[in-house]
PDB file of C-alpha atoms in Angstrom:
ATOM      1  CA  MET N 123    -186.089 -16.844 -35.821  1.00  0.00           C
ATOM      2  CA  THR N 124    -184.457 -15.733 -33.405  1.00  0.00           C
ATOM      3  CA  THR N 125    -186.496 -14.324 -29.937  1.00  0.00           C
ATOM      4  CA  PRO N 126    -185.237 -10.366 -29.504  1.00  0.00           C
ATOM      5  CA  LEU N 127    -184.185 -10.021 -25.598  1.00  0.00           C
ATOM      6  CA  PRO N 128    -185.832  -7.941 -23.417  1.00  0.00           C
ATOM      7  CA  HIS N 129    -184.729  -4.015 -23.002  1.00  0.00           C
ATOM      8  CA  THR N 130    -183.926  -3.791 -19.547  1.00  0.00           C
ATOM      9  CA  GLU N 131    -182.990  -0.641 -17.226  1.00  0.00           C
ATOM     10  CA  ILE N 132    -182.008  -0.654 -13.686  1.00  0.00           C
ATOM     11  CA  ASP N 133    -182.928   2.667 -12.058  1.00  0.00           C
ATOM     12  CA  GLY N 134    -183.730   4.268 -15.203  1.00  0.00           C
ATOM     13  CA  THR N 135    -180.598   3.556 -17.129  1.00  0.00           C
ATOM     14  CA  PRO N 136    -179.961   1.134 -19.554  1.00  0.00           C
ATOM     15  CA  ALA N 137    -177.822  -1.987 -18.428  1.00  0.00           C
ATOM     16  CA  THR N 138    -175.047  -2.829 -19.725  1.00  0.00           C
ATOM     17  CA  ASP N 139    -172.520  -4.440 -17.548  1.00  0.00           C
ATOM     18  CA  PRO N 140    -173.699  -8.132 -17.810  1.00  0.00           C
ATOM     19  CA  GLY N 141    -171.732  -8.340 -14.490  1.00  0.00           C
ATOM     20  CA  LEU N 142    -173.753  -5.869 -12.837  1.00  0.00           C
ATOM     21  CA  LEU N 143    -176.993  -7.569 -14.539  1.00  0.00           C
ATOM     22  CA  ALA N 144    -176.248 -11.245 -13.044  1.00  0.00           C
ATOM     23  CA  ALA N 145    -176.159 -10.236 -10.088  1.00  0.00           C
ATOM     24  CA  LEU N 146    -178.991  -8.526  -9.189  1.00  0.00           C
ATOM     25  CA  LEU N 147    -181.484 -11.016 -11.529  1.00  0.00           C
ATOM     26  CA  THR N 148    -180.112 -13.959  -9.275  1.00  0.00           C
ATOM     27  CA  GLY N 149    -180.404 -12.657  -5.321  1.00  0.00           C
ATOM     28  CA  TYR N 150    -183.306 -11.398  -3.106  1.00  0.00           C
ATOM     29  CA  GLY N 151    -186.604  -9.433  -4.032  1.00  0.00           C
ATOM     30  CA  HIS N 152    -189.751  -9.317  -5.126  1.00  0.00           C
ATOM     31  CA  PHE N 153    -191.397  -7.878  -8.968  1.00  0.00           C
ATOM     32  CA  THR N 154    -194.577  -8.006 -10.297  1.00  0.00           C
ATOM     33  CA  ALA N 155    -195.146  -8.728 -13.710  1.00  0.00           C
ATOM     34  CA  MET N 156    -197.950  -7.733 -16.492  1.00  0.00           C
ATOM     35  CA  GLN N 157    -199.033  -6.726 -20.232  1.00  0.00           C
ATOM     36  CA  VAL N 158    -199.141  -3.179 -21.163  1.00  0.00           C
ATOM     37  CA  ARG N 159    -201.260  -2.456 -24.462  1.00  0.00           C
ATOM     38  CA  ASP N 160    -200.544   0.971 -25.999  1.00  0.00           C
ATOM     39  CA  GLY N 161    -199.281   2.151 -22.620  1.00  0.00           C
ATOM     40  CA  ARG N 162    -201.599   0.973 -20.019  1.00  0.00           C
ATOM     41  CA  THR N 163    -201.723  -2.097 -18.390  1.00  0.00           C
ATOM     42  CA  LYS N 164    -205.051  -3.297 -16.252  1.00  0.00           C
ATOM     43  CA  GLY N 165    -205.215  -3.181 -12.229  1.00  0.00           C
ATOM     44  CA  LEU N 166    -201.623  -0.526 -12.267  1.00  0.00           C
ATOM     45  CA  ALA N 167    -202.948   0.589  -8.666  1.00  0.00           C
ATOM     46  CA  LEU N 168    -202.860  -3.061  -7.510  1.00  0.00           C
ATOM     47  CA  HIS N 169    -199.516  -3.648  -9.084  1.00  0.00           C
ATOM     48  CA  LEU N 170    -197.870  -0.853  -7.180  1.00  0.00           C
ATOM     49  CA  ASP N 171    -199.636  -1.184  -4.074  1.00  0.00           C
ATOM     50  CA  ARG N 172    -198.108  -5.058  -4.186  1.00  0.00           C
ATOM     51  CA  LEU N 173    -194.699  -3.821  -5.017  1.00  0.00           C
ATOM     52  CA  ASP N 174    -194.876  -1.482  -2.102  1.00  0.00           C
ATOM     53  CA  ARG N 175    -196.456  -3.766   0.472  1.00  0.00           C
ATOM     54  CA  SER N 176    -193.279  -6.308  -0.098  1.00  0.00           C
ATOM     55  CA  THR N 177    -190.610  -3.258  -0.403  1.00  0.00           C
ATOM     56  CA  ARG N 178    -191.770  -2.732   2.969  1.00  0.00           C
ATOM     57  CA  GLU N 179    -191.874  -6.140   3.789  1.00  0.00           C
ATOM     58  CA  LEU N 180    -188.720  -7.729   2.968  1.00  0.00           C
ATOM     59  CA  PHE N 181    -186.420  -4.049   3.146  1.00  0.00           C
ATOM     60  CA  GLY N 182    -188.182  -1.669   5.560  1.00  0.00           C
ATOM     61  CA  THR N 183    -188.617   0.919   3.530  1.00  0.00           C
ATOM     62  CA  GLU N 184    -191.613   2.080   1.175  1.00  0.00           C
ATOM     63  CA  LEU N 185    -191.633   2.005  -3.011  1.00  0.00           C
ATOM     64  CA  ASP N 186    -192.862   5.769  -4.344  1.00  0.00           C
ATOM     65  CA  GLY N 187    -195.680   4.531  -6.954  1.00  0.00           C
ATOM     66  CA  LYS N 188    -195.274   7.482  -9.089  1.00  0.00           C
ATOM     67  CA  ARG N 189    -191.154   6.730  -9.023  1.00  0.00           C
ATOM     68  CA  VAL N 190    -192.190   2.886 -10.511  1.00  0.00           C
ATOM     69  CA  ARG N 191    -194.932   4.452 -12.824  1.00  0.00           C
ATOM     70  CA  GLU N 192    -191.861   7.097 -14.229  1.00  0.00           C
ATOM     71  CA  LEU N 193    -189.336   4.218 -15.095  1.00  0.00           C
ATOM     72  CA  VAL N 194    -191.888   1.929 -16.561  1.00  0.00           C
ATOM     73  CA  ALA N 195    -192.818   4.438 -18.988  1.00  0.00           C
ATOM     74  CA  GLY N 196    -189.415   5.135 -19.907  1.00  0.00           C
ATOM     75  CA  ALA N 197    -188.202   1.731 -20.453  1.00  0.00           C
ATOM     76  CA  LEU N 198    -190.870   1.865 -22.613  1.00  0.00           C
ATOM     77  CA  ALA N 199    -190.348   4.674 -24.249  1.00  0.00           C
ATOM     78  CA  ASN N 200    -186.766   3.434 -24.658  1.00  0.00           C
ATOM     79  CA  ALA N 201    -187.524   0.414 -25.919  1.00  0.00           C
ATOM     80  CA  GLY N 202    -189.781   2.084 -28.736  1.00  0.00           C
ATOM     81  CA  ARG N 203    -192.708  -0.345 -27.479  1.00  0.00           C
ATOM     82  CA  ARG N 204    -196.451   0.722 -26.300  1.00  0.00           C
ATOM     83  CA  ASP N 205    -197.408  -3.439 -26.128  1.00  0.00           C
ATOM     84  CA  ALA N 206    -195.094  -5.357 -24.371  1.00  0.00           C
ATOM     85  CA  SER N 207    -194.708  -7.880 -21.551  1.00  0.00           C
ATOM     86  CA  VAL N 208    -192.999  -5.715 -18.291  1.00  0.00           C
ATOM     87  CA  ARG N 209    -191.259  -6.724 -15.236  1.00  0.00           C
ATOM     88  CA  VAL N 210    -190.682  -4.498 -12.166  1.00  0.00           C
ATOM     89  CA  TYR N 211    -187.774  -5.865 -10.311  1.00  0.00           C
ATOM     90  CA  VAL N 212    -186.494  -4.835  -6.372  1.00  0.00           C
ATOM     91  CA  TYR N 213    -183.629  -5.661  -4.841  1.00  0.00           C
ATOM     92  CA  PRO N 214    -181.970  -4.650  -1.962  1.00  0.00           C
ATOM     93  CA  GLY N 215    -180.747  -1.115  -1.756  1.00  0.00           C
ATOM     94  CA  VAL N 216    -184.609  -0.645  -3.366  1.00  0.00           C
ATOM     95  CA  ARG N 217    -182.216  -1.071  -6.574  1.00  0.00           C
ATOM     96  CA  THR N 218    -185.334  -1.417  -9.226  1.00  0.00           C
ATOM     97  CA  VAL N 219    -184.779  -2.756 -12.532  1.00  0.00           C
ATOM     98  CA  VAL N 220    -187.753  -2.989 -15.425  1.00  0.00           C
ATOM     99  CA  THR N 221    -187.611  -5.206 -18.555  1.00  0.00           C
ATOM    100  CA  VAL N 222    -189.498  -4.602 -21.134  1.00  0.00           C
ATOM    101  CA  ALA N 223    -189.690  -7.478 -23.362  1.00  0.00           C
ATOM    102  CA  ASP N 224    -192.435  -8.810 -26.304  1.00  0.00           C
ATOM    103  CA  PRO N 225    -196.034  -8.911 -25.244  1.00  0.00           C
ATOM    104  CA  ALA N 226    -198.320 -12.398 -24.729  1.00  0.00           C
ATOM    105  CA  PRO N 227    -200.949 -12.780 -27.133  1.00  0.00           C
ATOM    106  CA  ASP N 228    -204.267 -11.745 -26.180  1.00  0.00           C
ATOM    107  CA  GLY N 229    -207.142 -14.234 -26.153  1.00  0.00           C
ATOM    108  CA  PRO N 230    -207.550 -17.357 -24.130  1.00  0.00           C
ATOM    109  CA  GLY N 231    -204.409 -19.213 -23.718  1.00  0.00           C
ATOM    110  CA  ALA N 232    -204.598 -23.410 -24.677  1.00  0.00           C
ATOM    111  CA  PRO N 233    -206.408 -25.512 -22.049  1.00  0.00           C
ATOM    112  CA  GLN N 234    -203.933 -26.627 -19.498  1.00  0.00           C
ATOM    113  CA  ARG N 235    -203.068 -30.516 -17.758  1.00  0.00           C
ATOM    114  CA  LEU N 236    -202.107 -30.313 -14.540  1.00  0.00           C
ATOM    115  CA  THR N 237    -200.627 -32.588 -11.729  1.00  0.00           C
ATOM    116  CA  THR N 238    -200.548 -32.418  -8.437  1.00  0.00           C
ATOM    117  CA  VAL N 239    -197.502 -31.829  -6.398  1.00  0.00           C
ATOM    118  CA  ASP N 240    -196.915 -31.975  -2.384  1.00  0.00           C
ATOM    119  CA  TYR N 241    -195.330 -28.016  -2.032  1.00  0.00           C
ATOM    120  CA  TRP N 242    -196.556 -24.603  -1.088  1.00  0.00           C
ATOM    121  CA  ARG N 243    -194.301 -21.431  -1.995  1.00  0.00           C
ATOM    122  CA  PRO N 244    -192.055 -20.271   1.110  1.00  0.00           C
ATOM    123  CA  ALA N 245    -194.302 -16.222   2.296  1.00  0.00           C
ATOM    124  CA  PRO N 246    -196.693 -17.045  -0.676  1.00  0.00           C
ATOM    125  CA  HIS N 247    -198.217 -14.070  -0.540  1.00  0.00           C
ATOM    126  CA  ILE N 248    -195.433 -12.148  -1.768  1.00  0.00           C
ATOM    127  CA  LYS N 249    -194.199 -12.299  -5.701  1.00  0.00           C
ATOM    128  CA  HIS N 250    -190.534 -13.376  -4.316  1.00  0.00           C
ATOM    129  CA  LEU N 251    -187.362 -14.192  -6.330  1.00  0.00           C
ATOM    130  CA  GLY N 252    -185.714 -17.694  -5.812  1.00  0.00           C
ATOM    131  CA  GLY N 253    -188.346 -19.726  -6.449  1.00  0.00           C
ATOM    132  CA  PHE N 254    -186.981 -23.149  -7.726  1.00  0.00           C
ATOM    133  CA  GLY N 255    -189.414 -25.145  -5.511  1.00  0.00           C
ATOM    134  CA  GLN N 256    -191.937 -24.087  -8.545  1.00  0.00           C
ATOM    135  CA  ARG N 257    -189.790 -24.164 -11.213  1.00  0.00           C
ATOM    136  CA  TYR N 258    -188.246 -27.097 -10.048  1.00  0.00           C
ATOM    137  CA  HIS N 259    -192.061 -29.049 -10.005  1.00  0.00           C
ATOM    138  CA  GLY N 260    -193.055 -27.068 -13.189  1.00  0.00           C
ATOM    139  CA  GLU N 261    -190.764 -28.263 -15.426  1.00  0.00           C
ATOM    140  CA  ALA N 262    -191.257 -32.035 -14.102  1.00  0.00           C
ATOM    141  CA  ALA N 263    -195.026 -31.792 -15.084  1.00  0.00           C
ATOM    142  CA  ARG N 264    -194.104 -30.245 -18.484  1.00  0.00           C
ATOM    143  CA  ARG N 265    -191.701 -33.530 -18.428  1.00  0.00           C
ATOM    144  CA  ALA N 266    -194.121 -35.858 -17.462  1.00  0.00           C
ATOM    145  CA  GLY N 267    -196.667 -34.218 -19.939  1.00  0.00           C
ATOM    146  CA  TYR N 268    -198.621 -31.565 -18.032  1.00  0.00           C
ATOM    147  CA  ASP N 269    -198.425 -28.059 -18.807  1.00  0.00           C
ATOM    148  CA  GLU N 270    -198.366 -27.192 -14.822  1.00  0.00           C
ATOM    149  CA  ALA N 271    -198.211 -27.928 -11.620  1.00  0.00           C
ATOM    150  CA  LEU N 272    -200.912 -27.732  -8.798  1.00  0.00           C
ATOM    151  CA  LEU N 273    -199.612 -27.412  -5.863  1.00  0.00           C
ATOM    152  CA  THR N 274    -200.677 -29.338  -2.446  1.00  0.00           C
ATOM    153  CA  SER N 275    -200.710 -29.843   1.262  1.00  0.00           C
ATOM    154  CA  PRO N 276    -199.486 -33.296   2.340  1.00  0.00           C
ATOM    155  CA  TYR N 277    -203.468 -33.629   3.139  1.00  0.00           C
ATOM    156  CA  GLY N 278    -204.414 -32.721  -0.543  1.00  0.00           C
ATOM    157  CA  GLU N 279    -205.380 -29.195   0.038  1.00  0.00           C
ATOM    158  CA  ILE N 280    -205.116 -27.051  -3.268  1.00  0.00           C
ATOM    159  CA  ALA N 281    -203.387 -23.493  -3.338  1.00  0.00           C
ATOM    160  CA  GLU N 282    -202.013 -22.710  -6.593  1.00  0.00           C
ATOM    161  CA  GLY N 283    -200.397 -23.706  -9.730  1.00  0.00           C
ATOM    162  CA  ALA N 284    -196.802 -22.788  -9.741  1.00  0.00           C
ATOM    163  CA  VAL N 285    -196.987 -19.682 -11.484  1.00  0.00           C
ATOM    164  CA  THR N 286    -201.118 -18.878 -11.623  1.00  0.00           C
ATOM    165  CA  ASN N 287    -204.075 -18.659  -9.503  1.00  0.00           C
ATOM    166  CA  ILE N 288    -207.080 -21.514  -9.454  1.00  0.00           C
ATOM    167  CA  ALA N 289    -210.433 -21.035  -9.997  1.00  0.00           C
ATOM    168  CA  PHE N 290    -213.152 -24.299  -9.906  1.00  0.00           C
ATOM    169  CA  TRP N 291    -216.911 -23.543 -11.521  1.00  0.00           C
ATOM    170  CA  ASP N 292    -219.534 -26.161  -9.805  1.00  0.00           C
ATOM    171  CA  GLY N 293    -222.216 -24.507 -12.045  1.00  0.00           C
ATOM    172  CA  THR N 294    -222.619 -21.754  -9.472  1.00  0.00           C
ATOM    173  CA  SER N 295    -220.391 -19.957  -8.024  1.00  0.00           C
ATOM    174  CA  VAL N 296    -217.053 -19.293  -8.866  1.00  0.00           C
ATOM    175  CA  THR N 297    -214.419 -20.447  -6.043  1.00  0.00           C
ATOM    176  CA  TRP N 298    -210.880 -19.480  -4.976  1.00  0.00           C
ATOM    177  CA  PRO N 299    -208.690 -21.588  -2.678  1.00  0.00           C
ATOM    178  CA  SER N 300    -208.453 -20.470   0.306  1.00  0.00           C
ATOM    179  CA  ALA N 301    -205.154 -21.724   0.984  1.00  0.00           C
ATOM    180  CA  PRO N 302    -202.227 -19.669   1.324  1.00  0.00           C
ATOM    181  CA  CYS N 303    -200.975 -18.270  -2.492  1.00  0.00           C
ATOM    182  CA  LEU N 304    -199.759 -15.459  -4.178  1.00  0.00           C
ATOM    183  CA  ALA N 305    -203.077 -13.389  -5.386  1.00  0.00           C
ATOM    184  CA  GLY N 306    -202.227 -12.381  -8.437  1.00  0.00           C
ATOM    185  CA  ILE N 307    -203.474  -9.376  -9.798  1.00  0.00           C
ATOM    186  CA  THR N 308    -205.548 -11.088 -13.064  1.00  0.00           C
ATOM    187  CA  MET N 309    -207.214 -13.540 -10.121  1.00  0.00           C
ATOM    188  CA  ALA N 310    -207.872  -9.982  -7.370  1.00  0.00           C
ATOM    189  CA  LEU N 311    -209.626  -8.421 -10.605  1.00  0.00           C
ATOM    190  CA  LEU N 312    -211.463 -11.047 -11.360  1.00  0.00           C
ATOM    191  CA  GLU N 313    -212.824 -11.565  -8.239  1.00  0.00           C
ATOM    192  CA  PRO N 314    -214.836  -9.397  -7.621  1.00  0.00           C
ATOM    193  CA  ARG N 315    -216.651  -9.230 -11.070  1.00  0.00           C
ATOM    194  CA  LEU N 316    -217.531 -12.555 -10.630  1.00  0.00           C
ATOM    195  CA  ASN N 317    -220.126 -14.393  -8.557  1.00  0.00           C
ATOM    196  CA  SER N 318    -216.834 -16.033  -6.278  1.00  0.00           C
ATOM    197  CA  THR N 319    -215.882 -17.255  -2.920  1.00  0.00           C
ATOM    198  CA  ARG N 320    -213.334 -18.161  -0.965  1.00  0.00           C
ATOM    199  CA  ARG N 321    -212.718 -21.554   0.805  1.00  0.00           C
ATOM    200  CA  PRO N 322    -210.824 -24.794   1.439  1.00  0.00           C
ATOM    201  CA  VAL N 323    -210.654 -26.790  -1.223  1.00  0.00           C
ATOM    202  CA  THR N 324    -208.972 -30.490  -1.502  1.00  0.00           C
ATOM    203  CA  LEU N 325    -208.243 -33.297  -4.379  1.00  0.00           C
ATOM    204  CA  ALA N 326    -211.445 -35.206  -2.229  1.00  0.00           C
ATOM    205  CA  ASP N 327    -213.684 -32.160  -3.758  1.00  0.00           C
ATOM    206  CA  LEU N 328    -212.921 -32.219  -7.490  1.00  0.00           C
ATOM    207  CA  PRO N 329    -215.127 -34.482  -8.372  1.00  0.00           C
ATOM    208  CA  GLY N 330    -217.629 -32.207  -7.420  1.00  0.00           C
ATOM    209  CA  PHE N 331    -216.729 -29.343  -9.706  1.00  0.00           C
ATOM    210  CA  ARG N 332    -218.098 -28.829 -13.198  1.00  0.00           C
ATOM    211  CA  ALA N 333    -214.988 -26.667 -14.660  1.00  0.00           C
ATOM    212  CA  ALA N 334    -212.045 -25.049 -13.597  1.00  0.00           C
ATOM    213  CA  PHE N 335    -209.419 -22.119 -15.409  1.00  0.00           C
ATOM    214  CA  VAL N 336    -206.108 -21.017 -14.272  1.00  0.00           C
ATOM    215  CA  THR N 337    -205.502 -17.666 -14.613  1.00  0.00           C
ATOM    216  CA  ASN N 338    -201.787 -15.346 -14.731  1.00  0.00           C
ATOM    217  CA  SER N 339    -200.397 -11.953 -15.669  1.00  0.00           C
ATOM    218  CA  ARG N 340    -200.338 -13.664 -19.755  1.00  0.00           C
ATOM    219  CA  THR N 341    -202.961 -15.344 -19.489  1.00  0.00           C
ATOM    220  CA  ILE N 342    -206.741 -17.129 -18.749  1.00  0.00           C
ATOM    221  CA  ALA N 343    -207.081 -20.594 -19.411  1.00  0.00           C
ATOM    222  CA  PRO N 344    -209.724 -23.431 -18.526  1.00  0.00           C
ATOM    223  CA  VAL N 345    -208.482 -26.331 -17.376  1.00  0.00           C
ATOM    224  CA  THR N 346    -209.029 -29.541 -18.450  1.00  0.00           C
ATOM    225  CA  ALA N 347    -207.475 -32.309 -16.471  1.00  0.00           C
ATOM    226  CA  ILE N 348    -205.728 -32.489 -12.667  1.00  0.00           C
ATOM    227  CA  ASP N 349    -204.078 -35.867 -12.368  1.00  0.00           C
ATOM    228  CA  GLU N 350    -207.162 -38.392 -13.229  1.00  0.00           C
ATOM    229  CA  VAL N 351    -209.271 -35.941 -13.143  1.00  0.00           C
ATOM    230  CA  THR N 352    -210.956 -34.552 -16.159  1.00  0.00           C
ATOM    231  CA  PHE N 353    -213.558 -30.890 -16.665  1.00  0.00           C
ATOM    232  CA  PRO N 354    -214.837 -30.383 -20.110  1.00  0.00           C
ATOM    233  CA  VAL N 355    -214.400 -26.968 -21.274  1.00  0.00           C
ATOM    234  CA  ASP N 356    -217.278 -24.660 -20.136  1.00  0.00           C
ATOM    235  CA  GLU N 357    -217.253 -22.130 -22.619  1.00  0.00           C
ATOM    236  CA  ASP N 358    -220.399 -20.234 -21.179  1.00  0.00           C
ATOM    237  CA  LEU N 359    -218.286 -20.261 -18.261  1.00  0.00           C
ATOM    238  CA  MET N 360    -214.966 -19.180 -20.194  1.00  0.00           C
ATOM    239  CA  GLY N 361    -217.291 -16.231 -22.232  1.00  0.00           C
ATOM    240  CA  ARG N 362    -218.439 -15.027 -19.159  1.00  0.00           C
ATOM    241  CA  VAL N 363    -214.851 -14.740 -16.962  1.00  0.00           C
ATOM    242  CA  PHE N 364    -213.073 -12.981 -20.437  1.00  0.00           C
ATOM    243  CA  ALA N 365    -216.046 -10.563 -20.815  1.00  0.00           C
ATOM    244  CA  ALA N 366    -215.409  -9.494 -16.895  1.00  0.00           C
ATOM    245  CA  TYR N 367    -211.117  -9.133 -17.563  1.00  0.00           C
ATOM    246  CA  GLY N 368    -211.738  -7.363 -20.700  1.00  0.00           C
ATOM    247  CA  ALA N 369    -214.225  -4.402 -18.706  1.00  0.00           C
ATOM    248  CA  VAL N 370    -211.614  -3.613 -16.903  1.00  0.00           C
ATOM    249  CA  GLU N 371    -209.583  -0.752 -18.540  1.00  0.00           C
ATOM    250  CA  GLY N 372    -206.901  -0.178 -18.424  1.00  0.00           C
ATOM    251  CA  ASP N 373    -204.595   2.411 -16.196  1.00  0.00           C
ATOM    252  CA  GLU N 374    -202.329   4.976 -18.277  1.00  0.00           C
ATOM    253  CA  ILE N 375    -198.653   4.008 -16.962  1.00  0.00           C
ATOM    254  CA  ARG N 376    -197.615   7.333 -18.187  1.00  0.00           C
ATOM    255  CA  PRO N 377    -197.845   9.576 -14.638  1.00  0.00           C
TER     256      PRO N 377
END
């Protein structure tokens, strides 16, 4: 079955000019990605704040959150969707592109096997475009039989996955690496709801952890291996993580 193309709008108008769309989707900018269920998404205020902060840093101007909500709500309505994967892209001139596609499956993701690479993203605090490095390493990891790349420094300090955040469990608390990374919305929602800390985590620390998991806008999944270090799937831990995320109520997108 052919997957339908995402419904895409530029500043609230359906994109019908392929040339303009191609130019916008390959340029300088930033974005956020969210899962929408029944017209609601978890952590909407965090998404809007990140979009505004990144717009100020990249383009020197604010991005009105109410306008973003109107654009997303309008795109969902025009696409005839209440459940969807939504992305909001911001380009020079604060041109705002909204794409509406099929939603990610609900529930836990498949267990992940990761391989480490010596690479940290530039300006990692921004969910920016042009992520060639992380895409390159992610694809190389999959060709090597892994599910995802884990980004580390030359000295083995762990930062994040190519498209995920990672957390570790020592049997008492959840630890998120404190190296520079993108603080994903799912991570931001989970961190205060779990017994979490942030501190440097290195590859040498891995044998001291009992379990690990990754998060992003599409999934929360256990990690079963990082290179040669293996982890069991801790069902109690994952139950706690999913319960914490499930307790977060979705925010109505329409202003």
